[in-house]
Amino acid sequence: MNVTVFGATGAIGSLTVAELLDRGHTVTAYARNKAKIPATWSDQVRVVVGEMSDKAAIDSAVAGADAVISALGPVLTPGEQGHPLTEGTRHVLDAMQRHGVRRYVGHATPAVWDPRERPTWQTRLIRFLPKTFGRRAYEEIRGMTDPVLVSGLDWTIVRFIRPTDGPKQGRVRSGFFDTDKLGFAVTRAAIAAFTAAQVDDDTYVGRAPVISN
């Protein structure tokens, strides 16, 4: 498949690109900073450079794709202003609609609930903390996710709580807080592998599973 990855040079995004290549997919990587493009990509990856406000560049990156992955996440540095990822996600969704691209895989935290998930003490706590102590990041996560849920696309939102460094570590637990036993930590390598696997797997279409090691 032809897969376009946004946030492709981030910690999880770059691992996701590697996973997609290992699975035999063709990858277009959208990057804000050309200097962060890994030399290991060489000629294997088509690169489009642009800001998340650049509708034309986003449109170019999405054209010809069979699936889109968003590995974008809010910047948590002090003084960060606005909601650039919310705006950017809307440009991505618009481009997907224009080019007839149906499959979307994104990332979020359990601050976003699965549409068919019942609230639990974990989801209430995870939602309360960012709303109280990281309001802008919470607003970005919701702004990036809410339009996807009502987009009519074949979407999957991969949710995780505490990403860590390290290898894939065997089996990844996936499911929902009201029915499944889930942990808090998951390696970025495991997130990337699970995310890449979703582009041609319909198990979680229209769902937002939580994953953990």
JSON list of C-alpha atoms in Angstrom, two decimals:
[
{"chain": "A", "resi": 1, "resn": "MET", "atom": "CA", "xyz": [0.00, 0.00, 0.00]},
{"chain": "A", "resi": 2, "resn": "ASN", "atom": "CA", "xyz": [0.98, 3.65, -0.39]},
{"chain": "A", "resi": 3, "resn": "VAL", "atom": "CA", "xyz": [0.97, 5.16, 3.11]},
{"chain": "A", "resi": 4, "resn": "THR", "atom": "CA", "xyz": [1.43, 8.82, 4.02]},
{"chain": "A", "resi": 5, "resn": "VAL", "atom": "CA", "xyz": [2.77, 9.49, 7.53]},
{"chain": "A", "resi": 6, "resn": "PHE", "atom": "CA", "xyz": [2.39, 12.84, 9.28]},
{"chain": "A", "resi": 7, "resn": "GLY", "atom": "CA", "xyz": [4.74, 13.50, 12.18]},
{"chain": "A", "resi": 8, "resn": "ALA", "atom": "CA", "xyz": [7.13, 11.17, 10.38]},
{"chain": "A", "resi": 9, "resn": "THR", "atom": "CA", "xyz": [10.34, 12.46, 11.98]},
{"chain": "A", "resi": 10, "resn": "GLY", "atom": "CA", "xyz": [9.09, 12.28, 15.58]},
{"chain": "A", "resi": 11, "resn": "ALA", "atom": "CA", "xyz": [10.11, 9.58, 18.05]},
{"chain": "A", "resi": 12, "resn": "ILE", "atom": "CA", "xyz": [7.13, 7.36, 17.20]},
{"chain": "A", "resi": 13, "resn": "GLY", "atom": "CA", "xyz": [6.69, 8.56, 13.63]},
{"chain": "A", "resi": 14, "resn": "SER", "atom": "CA", "xyz": [10.19, 7.58, 12.49]},
{"chain": "A", "resi": 15, "resn": "LEU", "atom": "CA", "xyz": [9.75, 4.11, 14.00]},
{"chain": "A", "resi": 16, "resn": "THR", "atom": "CA", "xyz": [6.40, 3.83, 12.23]},
{"chain": "A", "resi": 17, "resn": "VAL", "atom": "CA", "xyz": [8.01, 4.64, 8.89]},
{"chain": "A", "resi": 18, "resn": "ALA", "atom": "CA", "xyz": [10.58, 1.90, 9.51]},
{"chain": "A", "resi": 19, "resn": "GLU", "atom": "CA", "xyz": [7.82, -0.59, 10.37]},
{"chain": "A", "resi": 20, "resn": "LEU", "atom": "CA", "xyz": [5.89, 0.27, 7.22]},
{"chain": "A", "resi": 21, "resn": "LEU", "atom": "CA", "xyz": [8.97, -0.21, 5.06]},
{"chain": "A", "resi": 22, "resn": "ASP", "atom": "CA", "xyz": [9.66, -3.57, 6.73]},
{"chain": "A", "resi": 23, "resn": "ARG", "atom": "CA", "xyz": [6.10, -4.60, 5.85]},
{"chain": "A", "resi": 24, "resn": "GLY", "atom": "CA", "xyz": [6.67, -3.78, 2.19]},
{"chain": "A", "resi": 25, "resn": "HIS", "atom": "CA", "xyz": [4.62, -0.58, 2.00]},
{"chain": "A", "resi": 26, "resn": "THR", "atom": "CA", "xyz": [5.55, 2.51, 0.01]},
{"chain": "A", "resi": 27, "resn": "VAL", "atom": "CA", "xyz": [5.87, 5.55, 2.31]},
{"chain": "A", "resi": 28, "resn": "THR", "atom": "CA", "xyz": [5.44, 9.29, 1.90]},
{"chain": "A", "resi": 29, "resn": "ALA", "atom": "CA", "xyz": [6.74, 11.15, 4.96]},
{"chain": "A", "resi": 30, "resn": "TYR", "atom": "CA", "xyz": [5.47, 14.62, 5.81]},
{"chain": "A", "resi": 31, "resn": "ALA", "atom": "CA", "xyz": [8.05, 16.55, 7.84]},
{"chain": "A", "resi": 32, "resn": "ARG", "atom": "CA", "xyz": [8.23, 20.06, 9.18]},
{"chain": "A", "resi": 33, "resn": "ASN", "atom": "CA", "xyz": [12.03, 20.15, 9.48]},
{"chain": "A", "resi": 34, "resn": "LYS", "atom": "CA", "xyz": [14.14, 18.82, 6.62]},
{"chain": "A", "resi": 35, "resn": "ALA", "atom": "CA", "xyz": [17.15, 18.56, 8.94]},
{"chain": "A", "resi": 36, "resn": "LYS", "atom": "CA", "xyz": [15.40, 15.84, 10.95]},
{"chain": "A", "resi": 37, "resn": "ILE", "atom": "CA", "xyz": [14.95, 13.50, 7.99]},
{"chain": "A", "resi": 38, "resn": "PRO", "atom": "CA", "xyz": [16.98, 10.33, 8.75]},
{"chain": "A", "resi": 39, "resn": "ALA", "atom": "CA", "xyz": [19.77, 9.54, 6.31]},
{"chain": "A", "resi": 40, "resn": "THR", "atom": "CA", "xyz": [18.70, 5.89, 6.49]},
{"chain": "A", "resi": 41, "resn": "TRP", "atom": "CA", "xyz": [15.56, 6.71, 4.49]},
{"chain": "A", "resi": 42, "resn": "SER", "atom": "CA", "xyz": [17.74, 7.46, 1.46]},
{"chain": "A", "resi": 43, "resn": "ASP", "atom": "CA", "xyz": [15.61, 6.90, -1.65]},
{"chain": "A", "resi": 44, "resn": "GLN", "atom": "CA", "xyz": [13.20, 4.55, 0.10]},
{"chain": "A", "resi": 45, "resn": "VAL", "atom": "CA", "xyz": [10.87, 7.30, 1.30]},
{"chain": "A", "resi": 46, "resn": "ARG", "atom": "CA", "xyz": [9.20, 10.13, -0.58]},
{"chain": "A", "resi": 47, "resn": "VAL", "atom": "CA", "xyz": [9.50, 13.24, 1.60]},
{"chain": "A", "resi": 48, "resn": "VAL", "atom": "CA", "xyz": [7.22, 16.27, 1.57]},
{"chain": "A", "resi": 49, "resn": "VAL", "atom": "CA", "xyz": [8.36, 19.19, 3.74]},
{"chain": "A", "resi": 50, "resn": "GLY", "atom": "CA", "xyz": [5.85, 21.69, 5.10]},
{"chain": "A", "resi": 51, "resn": "GLU", "atom": "CA", "xyz": [4.07, 23.14, 8.10]},
{"chain": "A", "resi": 52, "resn": "MET", "atom": "CA", "xyz": [0.73, 21.78, 9.26]},
{"chain": "A", "resi": 53, "resn": "SER", "atom": "CA", "xyz": [-0.82, 25.03, 8.02]},
{"chain": "A", "resi": 54, "resn": "ASP", "atom": "CA", "xyz": [0.37, 24.39, 4.44]},
{"chain": "A", "resi": 55, "resn": "LYS", "atom": "CA", "xyz": [-2.73, 23.05, 2.70]},
{"chain": "A", "resi": 56, "resn": "ALA", "atom": "CA", "xyz": [-1.01, 22.66, -0.67]},
{"chain": "A", "resi": 57, "resn": "ALA", "atom": "CA", "xyz": [1.88, 20.61, 0.73]},
{"chain": "A", "resi": 58, "resn": "ILE", "atom": "CA", "xyz": [-0.51, 18.44, 2.74]},
{"chain": "A", "resi": 59, "resn": "ASP", "atom": "CA", "xyz": [-2.63, 17.89, -0.36]},
{"chain": "A", "resi": 60, "resn": "SER", "atom": "CA", "xyz": [0.48, 16.82, -2.30]},
{"chain": "A", "resi": 61, "resn": "ALA", "atom": "CA", "xyz": [1.46, 14.37, 0.46]},
{"chain": "A", "resi": 62, "resn": "VAL", "atom": "CA", "xyz": [-2.00, 12.76, 0.56]},
{"chain": "A", "resi": 63, "resn": "ALA", "atom": "CA", "xyz": [-2.45, 12.49, -3.22]},
{"chain": "A", "resi": 64, "resn": "GLY", "atom": "CA", "xyz": [-2.04, 8.88, -4.33]},
{"chain": "A", "resi": 65, "resn": "ALA", "atom": "CA", "xyz": [-2.15, 7.42, -0.82]},
{"chain": "A", "resi": 66, "resn": "ASP", "atom": "CA", "xyz": [-4.11, 4.31, 0.15]},
{"chain": "A", "resi": 67, "resn": "ALA", "atom": "CA", "xyz": [-3.90, 5.16, 3.86]},
{"chain": "A", "resi": 68, "resn": "VAL", "atom": "CA", "xyz": [-2.84, 8.02, 6.12]},
{"chain": "A", "resi": 69, "resn": "ILE", "atom": "CA", "xyz": [-1.15, 7.71, 9.51]},
{"chain": "A", "resi": 70, "resn": "SER", "atom": "CA", "xyz": [-0.95, 10.65, 11.89]},
{"chain": "A", "resi": 71, "resn": "ALA", "atom": "CA", "xyz": [1.81, 10.21, 14.46]},
{"chain": "A", "resi": 72, "resn": "LEU", "atom": "CA", "xyz": [1.42, 13.82, 15.51]},
{"chain": "A", "resi": 73, "resn": "GLY", "atom": "CA", "xyz": [1.28, 14.77, 19.17]},
{"chain": "A", "resi": 74, "resn": "PRO", "atom": "CA", "xyz": [0.97, 18.06, 21.07]},
{"chain": "A", "resi": 75, "resn": "VAL", "atom": "CA", "xyz": [4.14, 20.00, 21.88]},
{"chain": "A", "resi": 76, "resn": "LEU", "atom": "CA", "xyz": [4.42, 20.26, 25.65]},
{"chain": "A", "resi": 77, "resn": "THR", "atom": "CA", "xyz": [7.09, 22.97, 25.85]},
{"chain": "A", "resi": 78, "resn": "PRO", "atom": "CA", "xyz": [6.17, 26.03, 27.97]},
{"chain": "A", "resi": 79, "resn": "GLY", "atom": "CA", "xyz": [4.93, 29.02, 26.05]},
{"chain": "A", "resi": 80, "resn": "GLU", "atom": "CA", "xyz": [3.57, 27.06, 23.09]},
{"chain": "A", "resi": 81, "resn": "GLN", "atom": "CA", "xyz": [0.53, 28.85, 21.71]},
{"chain": "A", "resi": 82, "resn": "GLY", "atom": "CA", "xyz": [-2.46, 28.01, 19.56]},
{"chain": "A", "resi": 83, "resn": "HIS", "atom": "CA", "xyz": [-3.66, 24.70, 18.18]},
{"chain": "A", "resi": 84, "resn": "PRO", "atom": "CA", "xyz": [-1.61, 24.06, 15.01]},
{"chain": "A", "resi": 85, "resn": "LEU", "atom": "CA", "xyz": [-2.25, 20.30, 15.02]},
{"chain": "A", "resi": 86, "resn": "THR", "atom": "CA", "xyz": [-6.00, 20.81, 15.18]},
{"chain": "A", "resi": 87, "resn": "GLU", "atom": "CA", "xyz": [-5.83, 23.02, 12.09]},
{"chain": "A", "resi": 88, "resn": "GLY", "atom": "CA", "xyz": [-3.43, 20.63, 10.39]},
{"chain": "A", "resi": 89, "resn": "THR", "atom": "CA", "xyz": [-5.62, 17.60, 11.02]},
{"chain": "A", "resi": 90, "resn": "ARG", "atom": "CA", "xyz": [-8.55, 19.34, 9.36]},
{"chain": "A", "resi": 91, "resn": "HIS", "atom": "CA", "xyz": [-6.35, 20.00, 6.30]},
{"chain": "A", "resi": 92, "resn": "VAL", "atom": "CA", "xyz": [-5.38, 16.30, 6.25]},
{"chain": "A", "resi": 93, "resn": "LEU", "atom": "CA", "xyz": [-9.01, 15.17, 6.45]},
{"chain": "A", "resi": 94, "resn": "ASP", "atom": "CA", "xyz": [-10.02, 17.61, 3.72]},
{"chain": "A", "resi": 95, "resn": "ALA", "atom": "CA", "xyz": [-7.24, 16.30, 1.47]},
{"chain": "A", "resi": 96, "resn": "MET", "atom": "CA", "xyz": [-8.30, 12.71, 2.14]},
{"chain": "A", "resi": 97, "resn": "GLN", "atom": "CA", "xyz": [-11.85, 13.53, 1.12]},
{"chain": "A", "resi": 98, "resn": "ARG", "atom": "CA", "xyz": [-10.66, 15.25, -2.08]},
{"chain": "A", "resi": 99, "resn": "HIS", "atom": "CA", "xyz": [-8.47, 12.31, -3.09]},
{"chain": "A", "resi": 100, "resn": "GLY", "atom": "CA", "xyz": [-10.82, 9.54, -1.99]},
{"chain": "A", "resi": 101, "resn": "VAL", "atom": "CA", "xyz": [-8.48, 8.16, 0.69]},
{"chain": "A", "resi": 102, "resn": "ARG", "atom": "CA", "xyz": [-10.54, 6.19, 3.24]},
{"chain": "A", "resi": 103, "resn": "ARG", "atom": "CA", "xyz": [-8.11, 4.68, 5.78]},
{"chain": "A", "resi": 104, "resn": "TYR", "atom": "CA", "xyz": [-6.90, 6.88, 8.64]},
{"chain": "A", "resi": 105, "resn": "VAL", "atom": "CA", "xyz": [-4.88, 5.77, 11.66]},
{"chain": "A", "resi": 106, "resn": "GLY", "atom": "CA", "xyz": [-4.13, 8.31, 14.38]},
{"chain": "A", "resi": 107, "resn": "HIS", "atom": "CA", "xyz": [-2.83, 8.58, 17.93]},
{"chain": "A", "resi": 108, "resn": "ALA", "atom": "CA", "xyz": [-4.42, 9.89, 21.12]},
{"chain": "A", "resi": 109, "resn": "THR", "atom": "CA", "xyz": [-4.56, 9.26, 24.85]},
{"chain": "A", "resi": 110, "resn": "PRO", "atom": "CA", "xyz": [-7.48, 7.83, 26.83]},
{"chain": "A", "resi": 111, "resn": "ALA", "atom": "CA", "xyz": [-8.48, 11.45, 27.43]},
{"chain": "A", "resi": 112, "resn": "VAL", "atom": "CA", "xyz": [-10.44, 10.60, 24.29]},
{"chain": "A", "resi": 113, "resn": "TRP", "atom": "CA", "xyz": [-13.01, 7.84, 24.83]},
{"chain": "A", "resi": 114, "resn": "ASP", "atom": "CA", "xyz": [-13.88, 5.14, 22.36]},
{"chain": "A", "resi": 115, "resn": "PRO", "atom": "CA", "xyz": [-17.41, 5.81, 21.04]},
{"chain": "A", "resi": 116, "resn": "ARG", "atom": "CA", "xyz": [-18.69, 2.55, 22.57]},
{"chain": "A", "resi": 117, "resn": "GLU", "atom": "CA", "xyz": [-16.60, 2.56, 25.74]},
{"chain": "A", "resi": 118, "resn": "ARG", "atom": "CA", "xyz": [-18.09, 3.06, 29.19]},
{"chain": "A", "resi": 119, "resn": "PRO", "atom": "CA", "xyz": [-16.26, 5.54, 31.45]},
{"chain": "A", "resi": 120, "resn": "THR", "atom": "CA", "xyz": [-14.15, 3.95, 34.20]},
{"chain": "A", "resi": 121, "resn": "TRP", "atom": "CA", "xyz": [-12.13, 5.42, 37.07]},
{"chain": "A", "resi": 122, "resn": "GLN", "atom": "CA", "xyz": [-9.02, 5.20, 34.83]},
{"chain": "A", "resi": 123, "resn": "THR", "atom": "CA", "xyz": [-10.59, 7.13, 31.97]},
{"chain": "A", "resi": 124, "resn": "ARG", "atom": "CA", "xyz": [-12.05, 9.72, 34.33]},
{"chain": "A", "resi": 125, "resn": "LEU", "atom": "CA", "xyz": [-8.63, 10.23, 35.98]},
{"chain": "A", "resi": 126, "resn": "ILE", "atom": "CA", "xyz": [-6.76, 10.35, 32.68]},
{"chain": "A", "resi": 127, "resn": "ARG", "atom": "CA", "xyz": [-9.24, 12.88, 31.36]},
{"chain": "A", "resi": 128, "resn": "PHE", "atom": "CA", "xyz": [-9.23, 14.99, 34.54]},
{"chain": "A", "resi": 129, "resn": "LEU", "atom": "CA", "xyz": [-5.45, 15.40, 34.80]},
{"chain": "A", "resi": 130, "resn": "PRO", "atom": "CA", "xyz": [-4.73, 16.92, 31.38]},
{"chain": "A", "resi": 131, "resn": "LYS", "atom": "CA", "xyz": [-7.88, 19.03, 31.46]},
{"chain": "A", "resi": 132, "resn": "THR", "atom": "CA", "xyz": [-6.65, 20.47, 34.76]},
{"chain": "A", "resi": 133, "resn": "PHE", "atom": "CA", "xyz": [-2.87, 20.57, 34.37]},
{"chain": "A", "resi": 134, "resn": "GLY", "atom": "CA", "xyz": [-2.28, 20.47, 30.61]},
{"chain": "A", "resi": 135, "resn": "ARG", "atom": "CA", "xyz": [-5.24, 22.21, 29.11]},
{"chain": "A", "resi": 136, "resn": "ARG", "atom": "CA", "xyz": [-3.69, 23.22, 25.78]},
{"chain": "A", "resi": 137, "resn": "ALA", "atom": "CA", "xyz": [-2.37, 19.71, 25.10]},
{"chain": "A", "resi": 138, "resn": "TYR", "atom": "CA", "xyz": [-5.78, 18.26, 26.00]},
{"chain": "A", "resi": 139, "resn": "GLU", "atom": "CA", "xyz": [-7.50, 20.68, 23.63]},
{"chain": "A", "resi": 140, "resn": "GLU", "atom": "CA", "xyz": [-5.08, 19.72, 20.84]},
{"chain": "A", "resi": 141, "resn": "ILE", "atom": "CA", "xyz": [-5.69, 15.99, 21.35]},
{"chain": "A", "resi": 142, "resn": "ARG", "atom": "CA", "xyz": [-9.45, 16.50, 21.26]},
{"chain": "A", "resi": 143, "resn": "GLY", "atom": "CA", "xyz": [-9.15, 18.90, 18.32]},
{"chain": "A", "resi": 144, "resn": "MET", "atom": "CA", "xyz": [-7.12, 16.34, 16.39]},
{"chain": "A", "resi": 145, "resn": "THR", "atom": "CA", "xyz": [-9.46, 13.46, 17.22]},
{"chain": "A", "resi": 146, "resn": "ASP", "atom": "CA", "xyz": [-13.04, 14.73, 17.33]},
{"chain": "A", "resi": 147, "resn": "PRO", "atom": "CA", "xyz": [-13.19, 15.64, 13.60]},
{"chain": "A", "resi": 148, "resn": "VAL", "atom": "CA", "xyz": [-11.90, 12.16, 12.73]},
{"chain": "A", "resi": 149, "resn": "LEU", "atom": "CA", "xyz": [-14.65, 10.43, 14.70]},
{"chain": "A", "resi": 150, "resn": "VAL", "atom": "CA", "xyz": [-17.35, 12.16, 12.63]},
{"chain": "A", "resi": 151, "resn": "SER", "atom": "CA", "xyz": [-15.47, 12.18, 9.31]},
{"chain": "A", "resi": 152, "resn": "GLY", "atom": "CA", "xyz": [-17.12, 9.08, 7.83]},
{"chain": "A", "resi": 153, "resn": "LEU", "atom": "CA", "xyz": [-13.65, 7.67, 7.10]},
{"chain": "A", "resi": 154, "resn": "ASP", "atom": "CA", "xyz": [-12.43, 4.18, 7.98]},
{"chain": "A", "resi": 155, "resn": "TRP", "atom": "CA", "xyz": [-10.54, 5.40, 11.02]},
{"chain": "A", "resi": 156, "resn": "THR", "atom": "CA", "xyz": [-8.70, 3.83, 13.93]},
{"chain": "A", "resi": 157, "resn": "ILE", "atom": "CA", "xyz": [-7.36, 5.87, 16.85]},
{"chain": "A", "resi": 158, "resn": "VAL", "atom": "CA", "xyz": [-4.55, 4.13, 18.75]},
{"chain": "A", "resi": 159, "resn": "ARG", "atom": "CA", "xyz": [-4.59, 5.30, 22.37]},
{"chain": "A", "resi": 160, "resn": "PHE", "atom": "CA", "xyz": [-1.75, 4.97, 24.86]},
{"chain": "A", "resi": 161, "resn": "ILE", "atom": "CA", "xyz": [-0.87, 6.42, 28.25]},
{"chain": "A", "resi": 162, "resn": "ARG", "atom": "CA", "xyz": [2.85, 6.30, 28.98]},
{"chain": "A", "resi": 163, "resn": "PRO", "atom": "CA", "xyz": [5.21, 5.78, 26.03]},
{"chain": "A", "resi": 164, "resn": "THR", "atom": "CA", "xyz": [8.68, 4.53, 26.97]},
{"chain": "A", "resi": 165, "resn": "ASP", "atom": "CA", "xyz": [11.94, 3.76, 25.22]},
{"chain": "A", "resi": 166, "resn": "GLY", "atom": "CA", "xyz": [12.93, 0.19, 24.50]},
{"chain": "A", "resi": 167, "resn": "PRO", "atom": "CA", "xyz": [12.21, -2.70, 22.13]},
{"chain": "A", "resi": 168, "resn": "LYS", "atom": "CA", "xyz": [8.78, -4.03, 21.14]},
{"chain": "A", "resi": 169, "resn": "GLN", "atom": "CA", "xyz": [8.74, -6.44, 24.13]},
{"chain": "A", "resi": 170, "resn": "GLY", "atom": "CA", "xyz": [6.67, -9.31, 22.86]},
{"chain": "A", "resi": 171, "resn": "ARG", "atom": "CA", "xyz": [2.88, -9.23, 23.03]},
{"chain": "A", "resi": 172, "resn": "VAL", "atom": "CA", "xyz": [1.03, -5.94, 23.08]},
{"chain": "A", "resi": 173, "resn": "ARG", "atom": "CA", "xyz": [-2.26, -5.80, 24.95]},
{"chain": "A", "resi": 174, "resn": "SER", "atom": "CA", "xyz": [-5.02, -3.98, 23.11]},
{"chain": "A", "resi": 175, "resn": "GLY", "atom": "CA", "xyz": [-8.61, -3.34, 24.04]},
{"chain": "A", "resi": 176, "resn": "PHE", "atom": "CA", "xyz": [-10.89, -1.12, 26.08]},
{"chain": "A", "resi": 177, "resn": "PHE", "atom": "CA", "xyz": [-10.98, -0.07, 29.72]},
{"chain": "A", "resi": 178, "resn": "ASP", "atom": "CA", "xyz": [-14.43, -1.36, 30.51]},
{"chain": "A", "resi": 179, "resn": "THR", "atom": "CA", "xyz": [-13.79, -4.91, 29.22]},
{"chain": "A", "resi": 180, "resn": "ASP", "atom": "CA", "xyz": [-10.05, -5.63, 29.01]},
{"chain": "A", "resi": 181, "resn": "LYS", "atom": "CA", "xyz": [-7.07, -5.78, 31.36]},
{"chain": "A", "resi": 182, "resn": "LEU", "atom": "CA", "xyz": [-4.67, -3.03, 30.31]},
{"chain": "A", "resi": 183, "resn": "GLY", "atom": "CA", "xyz": [-1.51, -1.49, 31.71]},
{"chain": "A", "resi": 184, "resn": "PHE", "atom": "CA", "xyz": [-0.12, 2.03, 31.55]},
{"chain": "A", "resi": 185, "resn": "ALA", "atom": "CA", "xyz": [3.30, 1.77, 29.86]},
{"chain": "A", "resi": 186, "resn": "VAL", "atom": "CA", "xyz": [4.05, 0.81, 26.26]},
{"chain": "A", "resi": 187, "resn": "THR", "atom": "CA", "xyz": [7.26, 1.20, 24.28]},
{"chain": "A", "resi": 188, "resn": "ARG", "atom": "CA", "xyz": [7.36, 3.58, 21.36]},
{"chain": "A", "resi": 189, "resn": "ALA", "atom": "CA", "xyz": [8.57, 0.68, 19.21]},
{"chain": "A", "resi": 190, "resn": "ALA", "atom": "CA", "xyz": [5.44, -1.27, 20.14]},
{"chain": "A", "resi": 191, "resn": "ILE", "atom": "CA", "xyz": [3.22, 1.72, 19.36]},
{"chain": "A", "resi": 192, "resn": "ALA", "atom": "CA", "xyz": [4.86, 2.03, 15.95]},
{"chain": "A", "resi": 193, "resn": "ALA", "atom": "CA", "xyz": [4.45, -1.67, 15.17]},
{"chain": "A", "resi": 194, "resn": "PHE", "atom": "CA", "xyz": [0.80, -1.71, 16.23]},
{"chain": "A", "resi": 195, "resn": "THR", "atom": "CA", "xyz": [0.10, 1.48, 14.27]},
{"chain": "A", "resi": 196, "resn": "ALA", "atom": "CA", "xyz": [1.72, 0.20, 11.09]},
{"chain": "A", "resi": 197, "resn": "ALA", "atom": "CA", "xyz": [-0.25, -3.04, 11.35]},
{"chain": "A", "resi": 198, "resn": "GLN", "atom": "CA", "xyz": [-3.56, -1.16, 11.29]},
{"chain": "A", "resi": 199, "resn": "VAL", "atom": "CA", "xyz": [-3.30, 0.17, 7.72]},
{"chain": "A", "resi": 200, "resn": "ASP", "atom": "CA", "xyz": [-4.44, -3.14, 6.22]},
{"chain": "A", "resi": 201, "resn": "ASP", "atom": "CA", "xyz": [-6.26, -4.63, 9.21]},
{"chain": "A", "resi": 202, "resn": "ASP", "atom": "CA", "xyz": [-9.94, -3.82, 9.76]},
{"chain": "A", "resi": 203, "resn": "THR", "atom": "CA", "xyz": [-10.19, -5.24, 13.31]},
{"chain": "A", "resi": 204, "resn": "TYR", "atom": "CA", "xyz": [-10.39, -1.80, 14.89]},
{"chain": "A", "resi": 205, "resn": "VAL", "atom": "CA", "xyz": [-12.03, 0.24, 12.13]},
{"chain": "A", "resi": 206, "resn": "GLY", "atom": "CA", "xyz": [-14.29, 2.76, 13.85]},
{"chain": "A", "resi": 207, "resn": "ARG", "atom": "CA", "xyz": [-12.70, 1.99, 17.23]},
{"chain": "A", "resi": 208, "resn": "ALA", "atom": "CA", "xyz": [-10.08, 3.56, 19.48]},
{"chain": "A", "resi": 209, "resn": "PRO", "atom": "CA", "xyz": [-8.22, 0.73, 21.23]},
{"chain": "A", "resi": 210, "resn": "VAL", "atom": "CA", "xyz": [-5.85, 1.33, 24.14]},
{"chain": "A", "resi": 211, "resn": "ILE", "atom": "CA", "xyz": [-2.52, -0.50, 23.92]},
{"chain": "A", "resi": 212, "resn": "SER", "atom": "CA", "xyz": [0.04, -1.41, 26.59]},
{"chain": "A", "resi": 213, "resn": "ASN", "atom": "CA", "xyz": [2.85, -3.87, 27.19]}
]
